XYZ file of C-alpha atoms in Angstrom:
786
model
C 43.872 13.828 -36.447
C 46.247 11.870 -34.658
C 43.677 10.322 -32.496
C 41.468 9.693 -35.763
C 44.274 7.578 -37.530
C 44.155 4.775 -34.270
C 40.890 5.005 -33.881
C 40.001 4.398 -37.967
C 42.067 1.237 -37.769
C 39.536 -0.736 -36.974
C 39.129 -0.650 -40.936
C 38.955 -4.495 -42.781
C 38.012 -5.701 -38.931
C 35.100 -7.970 -37.779
C 33.352 -7.287 -34.488
C 30.827 -8.349 -32.598
C 28.422 -6.756 -30.753
C 26.208 -8.682 -28.586
C 22.351 -7.115 -27.124
C 23.523 -4.762 -30.067
C 20.144 -3.608 -31.208
C 19.071 -0.983 -29.297
C 20.672 1.471 -26.067
C 24.026 1.453 -25.791
C 24.815 -1.911 -28.063
C 23.319 -0.420 -31.470
C 25.327 2.836 -30.659
C 28.666 0.993 -30.139
C 27.831 -1.406 -33.391
C 27.147 2.409 -35.123
C 30.766 3.846 -34.561
C 32.438 0.227 -34.924
C 30.866 0.511 -38.584
C 31.517 3.874 -38.912
C 35.329 3.266 -38.217
C 35.435 0.862 -41.389
C 34.159 -2.773 -39.055
C 32.225 -5.016 -40.609
C 29.908 -5.448 -37.137
C 27.655 -8.280 -36.824
C 24.421 -7.047 -34.176
C 23.231 -9.756 -32.667
C 20.638 -10.125 -29.994
C 16.918 -11.950 -28.758
C 15.420 -9.253 -30.822
C 15.964 -9.906 -34.359
C 13.407 -7.154 -35.183
C 15.056 -4.688 -33.371
C 19.036 -5.989 -34.934
C 17.287 -6.138 -38.505
C 15.752 -2.728 -38.405
C 19.264 -1.472 -37.366
C 21.142 -3.267 -39.601
C 19.542 -1.671 -42.319
C 19.778 1.198 -40.699
C 23.579 1.164 -41.170
C 23.810 -0.680 -44.424
C 21.298 2.163 -45.433
C 24.416 4.068 -44.787
C 26.670 2.753 -46.710
C 28.077 0.697 -43.542
C 29.168 -3.012 -43.459
C 26.183 -5.042 -40.957
C 24.876 -7.996 -40.408
C 21.155 -8.987 -38.028
C 21.872 -12.050 -36.193
C 19.324 -13.616 -33.710
C 21.203 -14.934 -30.714
C 20.021 -16.131 -26.875
C 23.353 -15.919 -25.123
C 23.131 -18.809 -22.769
C 22.752 -21.432 -25.775
C 25.807 -23.204 -26.435
C 24.918 -24.081 -30.162
C 22.952 -21.016 -30.750
C 26.304 -19.249 -29.901
C 28.335 -21.660 -31.945
C 25.609 -20.802 -35.243
C 25.894 -17.314 -34.862
C 30.331 -17.218 -34.301
C 29.804 -19.759 -37.485
C 27.821 -17.538 -40.085
C 30.054 -14.143 -39.015
C 33.397 -16.568 -40.058
C 32.167 -17.976 -42.879
C 30.729 -14.924 -44.260
C 33.797 -12.370 -43.507
C 36.514 -15.034 -42.225
C 37.693 -13.696 -38.946
C 36.374 -12.182 -35.883
C 38.518 -9.382 -34.495
C 36.810 -7.486 -32.156
C 33.819 -8.885 -29.063
C 32.005 -6.415 -27.324
C 29.724 -8.321 -24.740
C 26.845 -6.225 -24.342
C 23.739 -8.593 -23.853
C 22.698 -8.700 -20.097
C 19.653 -8.477 -18.139
C 18.809 -7.016 -14.726
C 15.798 -6.898 -12.424
C 14.784 -7.007 -8.546
C 16.236 -9.905 -7.103
C 16.576 -10.458 -3.153
C 19.113 -13.160 -1.402
C 16.316 -14.502 0.384
C 13.783 -14.249 -2.736
C 11.675 -18.235 -2.266
C 11.655 -17.527 -6.100
C 15.779 -18.146 -7.012
C 14.065 -18.452 -10.844
C 15.031 -14.331 -11.331
C 18.849 -14.999 -10.050
C 19.566 -18.304 -11.949
C 18.378 -15.770 -15.069
C 20.003 -12.734 -14.391
C 23.358 -15.215 -13.608
C 22.627 -17.274 -16.739
C 22.745 -14.232 -19.074
C 25.405 -11.859 -17.835
C 27.875 -14.684 -16.227
C 27.528 -17.733 -17.937
C 25.902 -15.877 -21.954
C 29.686 -13.632 -21.240
C 31.715 -17.446 -20.464
C 30.287 -18.994 -24.051
C 30.213 -16.156 -26.522
C 34.105 -15.114 -25.768
C 35.169 -18.672 -25.814
C 33.307 -19.585 -29.054
C 34.909 -15.786 -30.547
C 38.628 -16.555 -29.018
C 38.827 -19.379 -30.977
C 38.219 -17.454 -34.348
C 40.352 -14.279 -33.194
C 43.788 -14.401 -34.575
C 46.664 -13.958 -32.639
C 49.105 -10.794 -32.431
C 46.440 -9.183 -34.665
C 45.268 -6.506 -32.086
C 42.379 -8.685 -30.972
C 39.739 -7.200 -28.456
C 37.347 -8.151 -25.780
C 35.414 -5.282 -24.206
C 32.790 -6.681 -21.642
C 30.565 -3.589 -20.777
C 29.459 -4.690 -16.758
C 28.393 -1.664 -15.191
C 29.113 0.846 -11.981
C 27.487 -0.947 -9.545
C 29.811 -3.647 -10.113
C 31.796 -1.863 -7.803
C 29.244 -1.080 -5.636
C 26.045 -2.670 -4.086
C 22.524 -1.844 -4.313
C 19.833 -3.389 -2.070
C 17.676 -5.872 -4.191
C 19.744 -6.023 -6.973
C 21.982 -9.039 -5.737
C 22.388 -10.835 -8.956
C 23.010 -8.053 -10.826
C 25.502 -6.517 -8.769
C 27.325 -9.884 -8.193
C 27.071 -10.082 -11.821
C 28.890 -7.064 -12.184
C 31.101 -7.690 -10.140
C 32.500 -10.976 -11.733
C 32.320 -9.713 -15.164
C 35.462 -7.398 -13.663
C 37.243 -10.640 -12.311
C 36.290 -12.230 -15.446
C 38.228 -9.611 -16.839
C 41.658 -9.133 -15.450
C 41.901 -12.920 -15.334
C 41.270 -13.655 -18.723
C 43.516 -10.613 -19.788
C 46.100 -12.897 -18.152
C 45.506 -15.692 -19.847
C 45.325 -14.201 -23.502
C 47.869 -11.625 -23.033
C 50.983 -13.846 -25.066
C 48.046 -13.703 -27.984
C 48.511 -9.977 -28.263
C 44.196 -10.011 -27.328
C 43.245 -7.772 -24.406
C 40.718 -7.741 -22.575
C 38.888 -4.610 -21.037
C 35.404 -3.908 -19.212
C 33.791 -0.621 -19.431
C 31.973 -0.035 -16.337
C 28.937 2.906 -17.334
C 26.684 4.745 -14.986
C 23.427 6.067 -15.548
C 23.222 6.361 -19.622
C 20.118 7.577 -21.363
C 18.768 4.968 -23.246
C 15.250 3.292 -23.008
C 16.525 0.683 -20.800
C 17.212 3.576 -18.305
C 14.275 5.070 -18.733
C 11.972 1.680 -17.731
C 14.209 1.594 -14.739
C 14.056 4.767 -13.262
C 9.929 3.995 -14.012
C 10.356 0.671 -12.170
C 12.381 2.789 -9.110
C 9.872 5.851 -9.315
C 7.003 3.550 -8.653
C 9.260 1.689 -5.914
C 9.786 5.693 -3.918
C 6.615 6.874 -4.074
C 7.845 9.078 -6.599
C 7.329 10.499 -10.039
C 9.341 9.314 -12.877
C 10.497 13.011 -13.575
C 11.257 13.476 -9.220
C 13.119 10.422 -9.696
C 15.181 10.826 -12.675
C 16.201 14.790 -10.997
C 17.250 12.737 -8.147
C 19.727 10.462 -10.366
C 20.837 13.293 -12.177
C 21.711 15.071 -8.465
C 24.193 12.023 -7.570
C 26.377 12.269 -10.911
C 28.570 15.387 -10.380
C 28.808 16.148 -14.254
C 25.045 16.996 -13.573
C 23.712 14.966 -16.635
C 23.087 11.207 -17.730
C 25.700 10.083 -19.977
C 24.833 9.340 -23.733
C 24.920 5.844 -25.311
C 26.875 7.713 -28.393
C 29.719 8.859 -25.061
C 29.997 4.714 -24.190
C 30.717 4.020 -27.794
C 33.243 6.461 -28.548
C 35.161 4.573 -25.401
C 34.636 1.308 -26.834
C 35.862 2.664 -30.000
C 39.066 3.765 -28.719
C 39.397 0.624 -26.661
C 38.881 -1.495 -29.633
C 42.184 0.381 -31.785
C 45.212 -0.711 -31.837
C 46.015 2.862 -29.994
C 44.900 1.488 -26.791
C 47.474 -1.955 -27.393
C 48.654 -0.743 -23.822
C 44.930 -1.265 -22.117
C 44.491 -4.826 -20.808
C 42.673 -6.402 -17.544
C 41.149 -2.792 -16.654
C 37.865 -1.956 -15.082
C 37.148 1.871 -17.094
C 34.475 3.746 -15.558
C 31.914 5.923 -17.499
C 30.090 7.560 -15.240
C 29.948 11.265 -14.379
C 32.415 11.377 -11.825
C 28.986 9.190 -9.738
C 31.727 6.678 -8.473
C 34.055 9.494 -6.386
C 30.773 10.840 -4.642
C 31.000 8.512 -0.946
C 27.615 6.187 -1.123
C 26.114 4.192 1.758
C 24.298 1.130 0.420
C 20.883 1.125 2.663
C 17.867 -1.142 3.098
C 15.612 2.151 3.212
C 14.646 3.697 0.417
C 12.855 6.968 1.569
C 9.987 5.984 3.506
C 10.023 2.902 2.686
C 11.803 0.194 4.438
C 12.751 -2.826 1.995
C 15.168 -5.927 2.549
C 14.242 -9.835 2.112
C 11.492 -11.489 -0.329
C 9.686 -8.996 -2.698
C 6.091 -9.072 -3.677
C 4.147 -8.588 -6.667
C 1.836 -6.400 -7.349
C -0.509 -6.820 -10.230
C -3.544 -5.063 -11.742
C -6.223 -7.123 -11.004
C -7.935 -5.589 -14.049
C -5.717 -6.809 -16.697
C -3.240 -9.016 -14.261
C -0.141 -7.224 -15.914
C 3.027 -6.493 -13.452
C 2.487 -3.009 -11.457
C 5.686 -3.037 -9.355
C 7.650 -5.621 -7.113
C 8.457 -4.101 -3.990
C 11.074 -5.740 -1.334
C 8.936 -6.764 2.142
C 10.816 -5.585 4.922
C 12.245 -8.172 8.302
C 11.460 -7.542 11.393
C 14.748 -5.248 12.136
C 13.448 -3.682 9.220
C 10.282 -2.979 11.060
C 12.068 -2.259 14.379
C 14.149 0.410 13.236
C 11.290 2.096 11.676
C 10.182 2.101 14.770
C 13.044 3.175 16.213
C 12.946 6.744 13.553
C 9.622 7.248 14.236
C 9.873 7.417 17.904
C 12.550 10.166 17.593
C 10.738 11.859 14.976
C 7.858 12.396 17.347
C 9.305 13.439 20.484
C 10.278 16.461 18.099
C 6.418 16.499 16.528
C 4.289 16.741 19.556
C 6.008 20.222 20.354
C 4.615 21.753 17.415
C 1.161 23.822 17.607
C -1.857 22.338 15.850
C -2.236 25.350 13.987
C 1.509 24.666 12.977
C -0.357 20.646 12.118
C -3.075 22.032 10.072
C -1.350 23.370 8.199
C 0.877 20.586 6.950
C -2.668 18.888 6.438
C -3.869 21.935 4.190
C -0.704 21.652 1.702
C -1.462 17.562 2.034
C -4.487 18.329 0.573
C -3.428 20.641 -2.088
C -0.750 17.903 -3.537
C -3.666 15.552 -3.336
C -6.022 17.503 -5.443
C -2.937 18.988 -7.697
C -1.826 14.743 -8.632
C -5.381 13.502 -8.305
C -4.786 12.132 -11.784
C -1.368 10.603 -10.855
C -3.548 9.256 -8.167
C -6.254 8.053 -9.761
C -3.660 5.697 -12.211
C -2.287 4.826 -9.540
C -5.272 3.112 -7.501
C -6.913 2.157 -10.397
C -3.674 0.148 -11.294
C -3.322 -1.550 -7.859
C -7.562 -2.168 -7.322
C -8.260 -2.421 -10.436
C -11.355 -0.031 -9.579
C -12.583 2.746 -12.316
C -11.215 6.276 -11.787
C -14.350 7.705 -11.252
C -14.613 5.679 -8.018
C -11.411 7.287 -6.738
C -12.327 11.024 -7.503
C -16.055 9.936 -6.172
C -15.031 7.995 -3.207
C -11.514 8.180 -2.402
C -9.900 11.309 -2.858
C -13.518 13.548 -2.147
C -13.049 11.420 1.536
C -9.692 12.480 1.646
C -10.610 15.881 1.148
C -13.482 16.159 3.387
C -11.787 14.186 6.188
C -8.629 16.383 5.890
C -10.754 19.416 6.417
C -12.458 18.189 9.292
C -9.228 17.215 11.320
C -7.453 20.248 10.567
C -10.347 22.039 11.666
C -11.469 20.056 15.179
C -8.883 18.483 16.534
C -7.723 20.934 18.578
C -11.284 20.865 19.950
C -11.597 17.612 20.114
C -8.212 17.336 22.123
C -9.272 20.658 24.424
C -8.186 19.714 28.174
C -11.721 19.119 29.535
C -12.322 21.292 33.285
C -14.130 18.765 35.141
C -15.888 20.115 38.609
C -16.076 17.292 41.043
C -19.563 16.612 42.725
C -18.380 15.752 46.401
C -18.114 19.060 48.211
C -14.853 18.200 49.783
C -13.492 18.123 46.889
C -14.251 21.798 45.765
C -10.634 22.288 47.325
C -9.287 20.790 44.022
C -9.074 21.907 40.312
C -9.627 18.931 38.173
C -8.538 18.715 34.268
C -8.492 16.280 32.100
C -5.874 16.343 29.341
C -4.765 14.388 26.090
C -1.194 13.531 25.214
C 0.320 11.835 22.195
C 1.092 7.323 22.819
C 4.036 7.660 20.650
C 3.966 5.770 17.451
C 1.503 4.074 15.798
C 1.239 0.944 13.917
C -1.274 1.083 11.352
C -2.245 -2.347 9.354
C -4.681 -1.344 6.766
C -6.997 -3.276 4.318
C -6.267 -3.957 0.469
C -10.021 -2.371 -0.592
C -9.713 1.372 -0.047
C -5.899 1.480 0.431
C -5.138 5.574 0.468
C -8.895 6.106 2.130
C -8.282 3.835 5.454
C -4.942 4.169 5.805
C -4.890 8.066 5.851
C -7.960 8.229 7.373
C -6.509 6.729 10.061
C -2.935 8.144 9.818
C -4.195 12.344 10.154
C -5.998 11.997 13.401
C -3.062 10.201 14.789
C -0.964 12.916 13.375
C -3.111 15.989 14.391
C -2.661 14.110 18.119
C 0.899 14.297 17.962
C 2.096 10.778 16.866
C 4.460 9.741 14.448
C 3.080 6.798 12.311
C 3.970 3.313 10.674
C 2.255 1.515 7.975
C 1.679 -1.799 7.086
C -0.322 -1.671 4.301
C -2.052 -4.743 2.648
C 0.269 -6.713 0.321
C -1.895 -6.793 -2.547
C -2.274 -2.685 -2.747
C 1.259 -1.288 -1.018
C 1.872 1.246 -3.376
C -1.168 3.923 -2.084
C 0.335 4.163 1.082
C 3.643 4.948 -0.385
C 2.421 7.200 -2.723
C 0.912 8.751 0.971
C 3.702 8.699 2.928
C 5.647 9.942 0.207
C 3.293 13.331 -0.372
C 3.082 13.908 3.120
C 6.945 14.213 3.258
C 6.704 16.648 0.385
C 3.783 18.459 2.001
C 6.491 19.353 4.840
C 5.796 16.882 7.537
C 9.087 15.606 8.821
C 11.271 12.864 7.738
C 10.298 9.466 9.505
C 7.480 10.891 10.758
C 5.258 8.932 8.487
C 6.720 5.118 6.991
C 5.688 2.147 5.363
C 6.965 -0.995 5.908
C 5.760 -3.523 3.103
C 5.558 -7.164 4.059
C 3.108 -10.524 4.799
C 1.769 -11.514 7.810
C 5.178 -11.536 10.097
C 5.595 -7.791 9.410
C 2.690 -7.063 10.883
C 3.289 -9.052 13.914
C 6.800 -6.905 14.007
C 5.041 -3.873 14.054
C 2.371 -4.965 17.172
C 5.653 -5.886 18.346
C 7.080 -2.312 18.332
C 4.574 0.114 18.113
C 2.302 2.019 21.136
C -0.860 1.386 19.208
C -2.045 -0.568 16.577
C -5.253 1.109 14.531
C -5.844 -2.309 12.028
C -8.527 -2.340 9.408
C -9.014 -6.142 8.062
C -10.953 -9.674 8.529
C -11.990 -10.961 11.311
C -9.816 -13.529 12.025
C -6.559 -11.320 11.506
C -8.273 -8.764 13.838
C -8.077 -11.094 16.521
C -4.724 -12.485 16.072
C -3.568 -9.191 16.618
C -5.282 -8.126 19.521
C -3.887 -11.316 20.983
C -0.009 -10.637 20.570
C -1.066 -6.653 21.597
C -2.064 -8.362 24.829
C 1.242 -9.418 25.756
C 2.065 -6.137 25.609
C -1.061 -4.470 26.669
C -1.179 -2.026 24.353
C -4.223 -0.500 22.756
C -6.041 -1.747 19.759
C -8.578 -0.088 17.324
C -10.171 -3.009 15.319
C -12.806 -2.281 12.540
C -13.238 -5.650 10.885
C -15.847 -7.195 8.488
C -19.579 -6.762 7.947
C -22.494 -8.219 7.204
C -24.258 -5.381 6.421
C -28.255 -4.980 5.981
C -30.886 -3.151 4.632
C -34.409 -3.186 5.544
C -37.047 -1.294 3.190
C -40.117 -0.935 4.197
C -43.208 -0.723 1.970
C -43.431 3.023 2.027
C -40.661 3.699 1.378
C -39.283 5.411 -1.969
C -38.686 2.579 -4.102
C -36.798 4.413 -6.938
C -34.463 5.674 -4.007
C -34.381 2.498 -2.229
C -33.427 0.721 -5.229
C -30.570 3.403 -6.528
C -28.578 3.205 -3.073
C -29.089 -0.673 -2.939
C -27.358 -0.918 -5.881
C -25.004 1.442 -5.853
C -24.381 0.383 -2.043
C -23.726 -3.245 -2.800
C -21.983 -2.924 -6.146
C -19.666 0.041 -5.571
C -15.987 -0.968 -5.462
C -17.370 -3.942 -6.688
C -18.664 -4.297 -3.719
C -15.269 -4.850 -1.880
C -16.840 -2.394 1.090
C -16.792 -3.595 5.056
C -20.088 -1.640 5.043
C -21.547 -2.438 1.681
C -24.993 -3.870 1.768
C -24.508 -7.465 1.972
C -28.679 -8.524 3.105
C -31.722 -6.870 1.547
C -35.008 -7.369 3.471
C -37.870 -6.271 1.716
C -41.608 -5.893 3.337
C -43.746 -8.090 0.662
C -46.464 -5.769 -0.662
C -43.464 -4.059 -2.836
C -41.049 -7.212 -2.829
C -42.005 -8.153 -6.381
C -41.713 -4.740 -7.277
C -38.340 -3.435 -6.293
C -36.621 -6.828 -6.756
C -37.754 -6.463 -11.002
C -36.411 -2.494 -10.161
C -32.857 -3.529 -8.901
C -32.553 -6.459 -11.519
C -33.117 -4.130 -14.435
C -30.569 -2.093 -13.214
C -27.959 -4.350 -11.969
C -28.174 -5.355 -15.927
C -27.477 -2.009 -16.975
C -24.359 -1.818 -15.304
C -21.062 -1.579 -17.374
C -17.831 -3.613 -15.830
C -14.673 -3.024 -17.242
C -11.088 -1.993 -17.176
C -10.958 1.579 -15.511
C -9.387 3.776 -18.867
C -12.818 2.818 -19.977
C -16.454 4.317 -19.002
C -17.274 1.944 -16.660
C -19.534 1.582 -13.476
C -18.290 -1.383 -12.061
C -14.555 -2.528 -12.086
C -12.503 -5.919 -11.147
C -12.270 -7.288 -7.790
C -8.773 -7.140 -6.580
C -7.704 -10.594 -5.933
C -8.106 -14.053 -7.712
C -8.986 -15.288 -4.039
C -11.663 -12.895 -3.022
C -13.157 -13.729 -6.917
C -13.345 -17.580 -5.925
C -14.618 -17.032 -1.548
C -17.431 -14.804 -3.811
C -18.024 -17.571 -6.715
C -18.034 -20.246 -3.846
C -20.772 -18.128 -1.547
C -23.288 -17.873 -4.385
C -22.552 -21.600 -5.617
C -23.392 -22.874 -2.509
C -26.286 -20.898 -2.524
C -28.133 -21.438 -6.072
C -26.914 -25.493 -5.217
C -29.430 -24.816 -2.703
C -32.358 -23.234 -3.964
C -31.346 -19.729 -4.402
C -32.124 -18.461 -7.464
C -29.173 -15.874 -9.566
C -31.613 -13.414 -11.384
C -28.724 -11.595 -13.127
C -24.833 -12.353 -12.968
C -23.885 -15.275 -10.866
C -20.893 -16.094 -12.621
C -17.478 -14.723 -13.331
C -17.290 -12.622 -16.094
C -16.156 -14.837 -19.566
C -15.437 -11.349 -21.549
C -12.975 -10.328 -19.326
C -9.450 -11.375 -18.775
C -8.979 -9.989 -15.310
C -10.751 -10.511 -11.516
C -13.853 -10.393 -13.483
C -17.220 -11.094 -11.240
C -20.460 -10.563 -12.511
C -23.285 -7.712 -10.365
C -25.309 -10.683 -9.347
C -28.892 -10.728 -7.380
C -30.353 -14.110 -5.831
C -33.504 -14.492 -4.415
C -34.573 -17.606 -2.863
C -32.079 -17.359 -0.211
C -32.047 -17.766 3.577
C -29.855 -17.223 6.515
C -28.804 -21.050 6.287
C -26.595 -20.175 3.314
C -23.086 -18.486 3.683
C -23.725 -15.730 1.829
C -26.484 -14.543 3.943
C -24.776 -15.537 7.243
C -20.545 -14.713 6.255
C -19.062 -11.514 4.908
C -19.324 -11.365 1.087
C -16.828 -8.770 -0.031
C -17.962 -8.669 -3.292
C -20.956 -8.149 -6.377
C -23.576 -9.610 -4.896
C -27.150 -8.644 -3.613
C -28.969 -11.122 -1.682
C -33.038 -10.278 -1.213
C -35.337 -11.714 1.316
C -39.081 -11.292 1.537
C -40.197 -10.062 5.298
C -43.801 -10.070 6.348
C -43.441 -6.985 8.142
C -40.278 -4.547 10.790
C -40.591 -7.195 13.223
C -39.098 -9.636 11.194
C -37.038 -7.828 8.874
C -35.632 -6.439 12.750
C -35.156 -9.961 13.658
C -33.402 -11.267 10.734
C -31.158 -8.081 10.045
C -30.078 -8.586 14.181
C -29.194 -12.366 13.413
C -25.632 -11.894 12.293
C -22.120 -12.352 14.382
C -21.143 -8.939 12.449
C -22.706 -5.210 13.796
C -21.033 -2.753 11.605
C -23.263 -0.281 10.069
C -27.023 -0.941 8.481
C -29.552 1.229 6.301
C -33.393 1.548 6.346
C -35.500 2.842 3.855
C -38.764 3.982 4.557
C -41.117 7.750 4.426
C -41.929 6.872 8.316
C -39.076 8.969 10.205
C -40.409 7.826 13.261
C -40.892 4.451 12.313
C -36.961 4.725 10.612
C -35.525 6.137 13.663
C -37.774 3.261 15.856
C -36.016 0.185 13.983
C -32.741 2.128 13.626
C -32.811 2.107 17.496
C -33.134 -1.773 16.997
C -30.774 -2.646 14.741
C -27.516 -4.069 16.539
C -24.673 -2.008 14.946
C -22.335 0.891 15.191
C -23.702 3.065 12.612
C -27.510 3.820 10.712
C -28.182 5.288 7.108
C -31.692 6.043 7.109
C -32.747 7.067 3.365
C -29.139 6.537 2.452
C -26.323 4.061 2.485
C -22.602 4.024 2.822
C -23.004 7.733 3.663
C -21.861 6.887 7.134
C -18.425 6.078 6.484
C -17.383 9.095 5.047
C -19.280 11.634 7.308
C -15.986 12.759 8.477
C -17.241 14.487 12.002
C -19.608 11.615 13.524
C -17.830 8.901 14.758
C -18.423 5.779 13.341
C -17.550 1.781 14.169
C -19.182 -1.524 15.125
C -20.209 -4.288 17.394
C -20.298 -8.146 18.020
C -17.368 -8.834 15.571
C -17.203 -5.971 13.909
C -14.600 -4.807 15.840
C -14.788 -2.268 18.208
C -13.033 1.611 18.495
C -14.595 4.390 16.701
C -13.031 6.217 13.486
C -13.861 10.112 12.525
C -15.579 12.395 15.294
C -13.868 13.089 18.530
C -13.256 9.150 19.581
C -11.608 9.025 16.005
C -8.371 10.866 17.280
C -8.947 10.505 21.187
C -8.232 6.773 20.099
C -4.588 7.579 19.758
C -4.411 9.876 23.078
C -3.257 8.918 26.687
C -5.734 10.327 28.536
C -4.192 12.231 31.035
C -6.162 13.770 34.629
C -4.238 16.386 36.140
C -5.709 17.447 40.610
C -4.475 20.717 41.395
C -4.898 21.982 44.961
C -6.713 25.124 44.829
C -5.562 27.137 48.119
C -2.008 25.446 49.528
C -3.281 24.698 53.378
C -0.484 23.012 55.354
C -2.637 19.866 55.819
C -5.126 17.747 54.808
C -7.786 16.300 56.821
C -6.864 12.589 55.442
C -3.722 12.718 56.174
C -0.865 10.909 58.871
C -1.208 10.570 61.863
C -4.667 8.391 61.675
C -6.241 8.384 65.022
C -9.739 6.846 66.270
C -11.434 10.857 66.714
C -10.323 11.780 62.858
C -11.870 8.091 61.635
C -15.313 9.420 63.912
C -15.481 12.632 62.327
C -14.747 11.065 59.154
C -17.741 9.006 58.858
C -19.460 11.716 60.594
C -18.800 13.770 57.952
C -19.584 11.139 54.947
C -23.503 10.313 57.090
C -24.117 14.201 56.768
C -22.600 14.400 53.160
C -24.083 11.591 52.196
C -26.823 9.724 53.994
C -30.300 10.499 52.293
C -32.190 10.439 56.084
C -32.937 13.264 57.514
C -32.084 11.899 60.984
C -28.790 10.550 60.022
C -27.856 13.855 58.761
C -28.635 15.726 62.302
C -27.003 12.811 64.412
C -23.994 13.279 61.589
C -23.831 17.404 62.355
C -24.297 16.573 66.374
C -21.682 14.475 66.239
C -18.761 16.301 64.603
C -19.805 19.545 66.521
C -18.797 17.033 69.790
C -15.988 16.044 67.957
């Protein structure tokens, strides 16, 4: 009763609450109005404050809704003038307007920094200055600023926000001294986590950053608060109501924490968030199908990468001592989690790649489930020490074993087209071989790698065994500078740069580079199957696959029929956003779309015909290029000689198998190819002649997803293998151990070296190695005499 008496003295006072349309601001405005104050609710969002004011008035409370941009002096003056002209004065000011956002100090774009500072500090100054001119002296004037506990300790990536909230505390203390003689108090409240709409959005954004669900991140945040819950907005409002009352006249210049004890818990500000290293600039991840921003991630610098590799090295030392059975058990747990979270994974991959959900389930998830099973079952056999029987008789006294030891820290630099398949596809065998991995995903699609690292941790893999460093080329360079091996998937040009940099340290590399894969359709082929395989093999993932069909050679007798069927099938393809029932989604980047368009335009300008497609899809807003069929093309055109990586099917008529083989091999690439024929023997002969790492007969794209067979390329498509025994052995240092079997005191070749011993060795070599019987006989007699 005593406290209520003093708080109720807000009656007949006039209050202004900026940022009052929702959340904390609305709760404060409501509490002051309930205590009898006339409350002006101001915000950039006029609709929100009008709804709030109407709600207040319906409850019999005095409220006024006003639009305001606190960064504009004229706007501020207009609002203050309106309030004073209507209600006569201003007694209480609550500065709640503010914005947040990720803003690294080294970000080349300064706009976000200035926006945050402009709103949170300059806006604070402009509104407070204008209000103080109308705040009566010795009348219990109150200025209450809503800061944050982040104004008292830093959080990486939020330098601008933390700076402004700390600056607000300094502003409060200095201003309190300036106006104390006028009977005006100035205080700041520093809330921690408050359960508001803004907090929910922040949780979602940070959860993406950490590779967690919003529920998981919220649970983690609550666990860090001693009272084990978030505050409610009305709890902040109650404290503001007290500070606004006459009962709080003795409090000024204070920064009061309201955080559930959060600030009394020791806190370490770090540049590492779970398995993600953060620093410096930021990367904006956009949905290529909608162009909406999906996430903003900090970029790892060279020092962050070095630290990640250092942690990975420590984790690997313990990991290499585990058994294959233990490792396989964790892989199976990882597979279960992938299946349990299939919908979340599909949402994530469609958001960052623009692909249809059916593709995610039918390709990425299908492949990973198979690959996990293969590596879990077969890794031990692939890496079983091999007993070697020396063929030379004199070495039969030795026992020889070839074993496989982990290399250490594997750096995985992956591409954007299959961001989870490519990344985990290399990480799984590396881990089964006893290595740790540090992953540098493409800057276009980093979220799925973060998801993969997080789910590996939740599956039970040791901390720091799987880490992610997000960044551009410099981040990849730093990984090459510190890892023990690099597994790279990407363009030919970047692959060459990786190899040159790795050569300076003499570390091994595996390069899976571009492709320009041919499809040869012989006249006896099952035409319908060939057409279906062609369209799927060329357009799946919008053609953005290194093993996509990018060149089609069809024997003359069936050429016209084949083309007609392909065009009909392509025209029936449904293109659109992943949430719709579509066959083909968007391309992943504007740059890749422009590259595809340039190749098609150049071909058409030089005589090719686009029978369907041939342009950017005008009815869709994202990076959509229409599935395209080209004829009358030749090898002088870029679309037939350079990797396209897009939804384009160029078809050439050939006279016979020999011409098809010659044209198929007329490429600097050699990744894979496909052949269609009912004559299996003829198909085998053609497969032998194709210059590539893998061939599919009467099928397409399947060579990539067979996790038990090696898959790699030749020529400019790189070297090193994915899958099979070679796919895991590349992550190992082969070690040969030779053991003496009999324990003789001396070996014949040992010192001292004598003329007699030299003659004996010569006779022995002739006896054992010379093919002539007379030489063997003379050698035997020589040995007997010596």
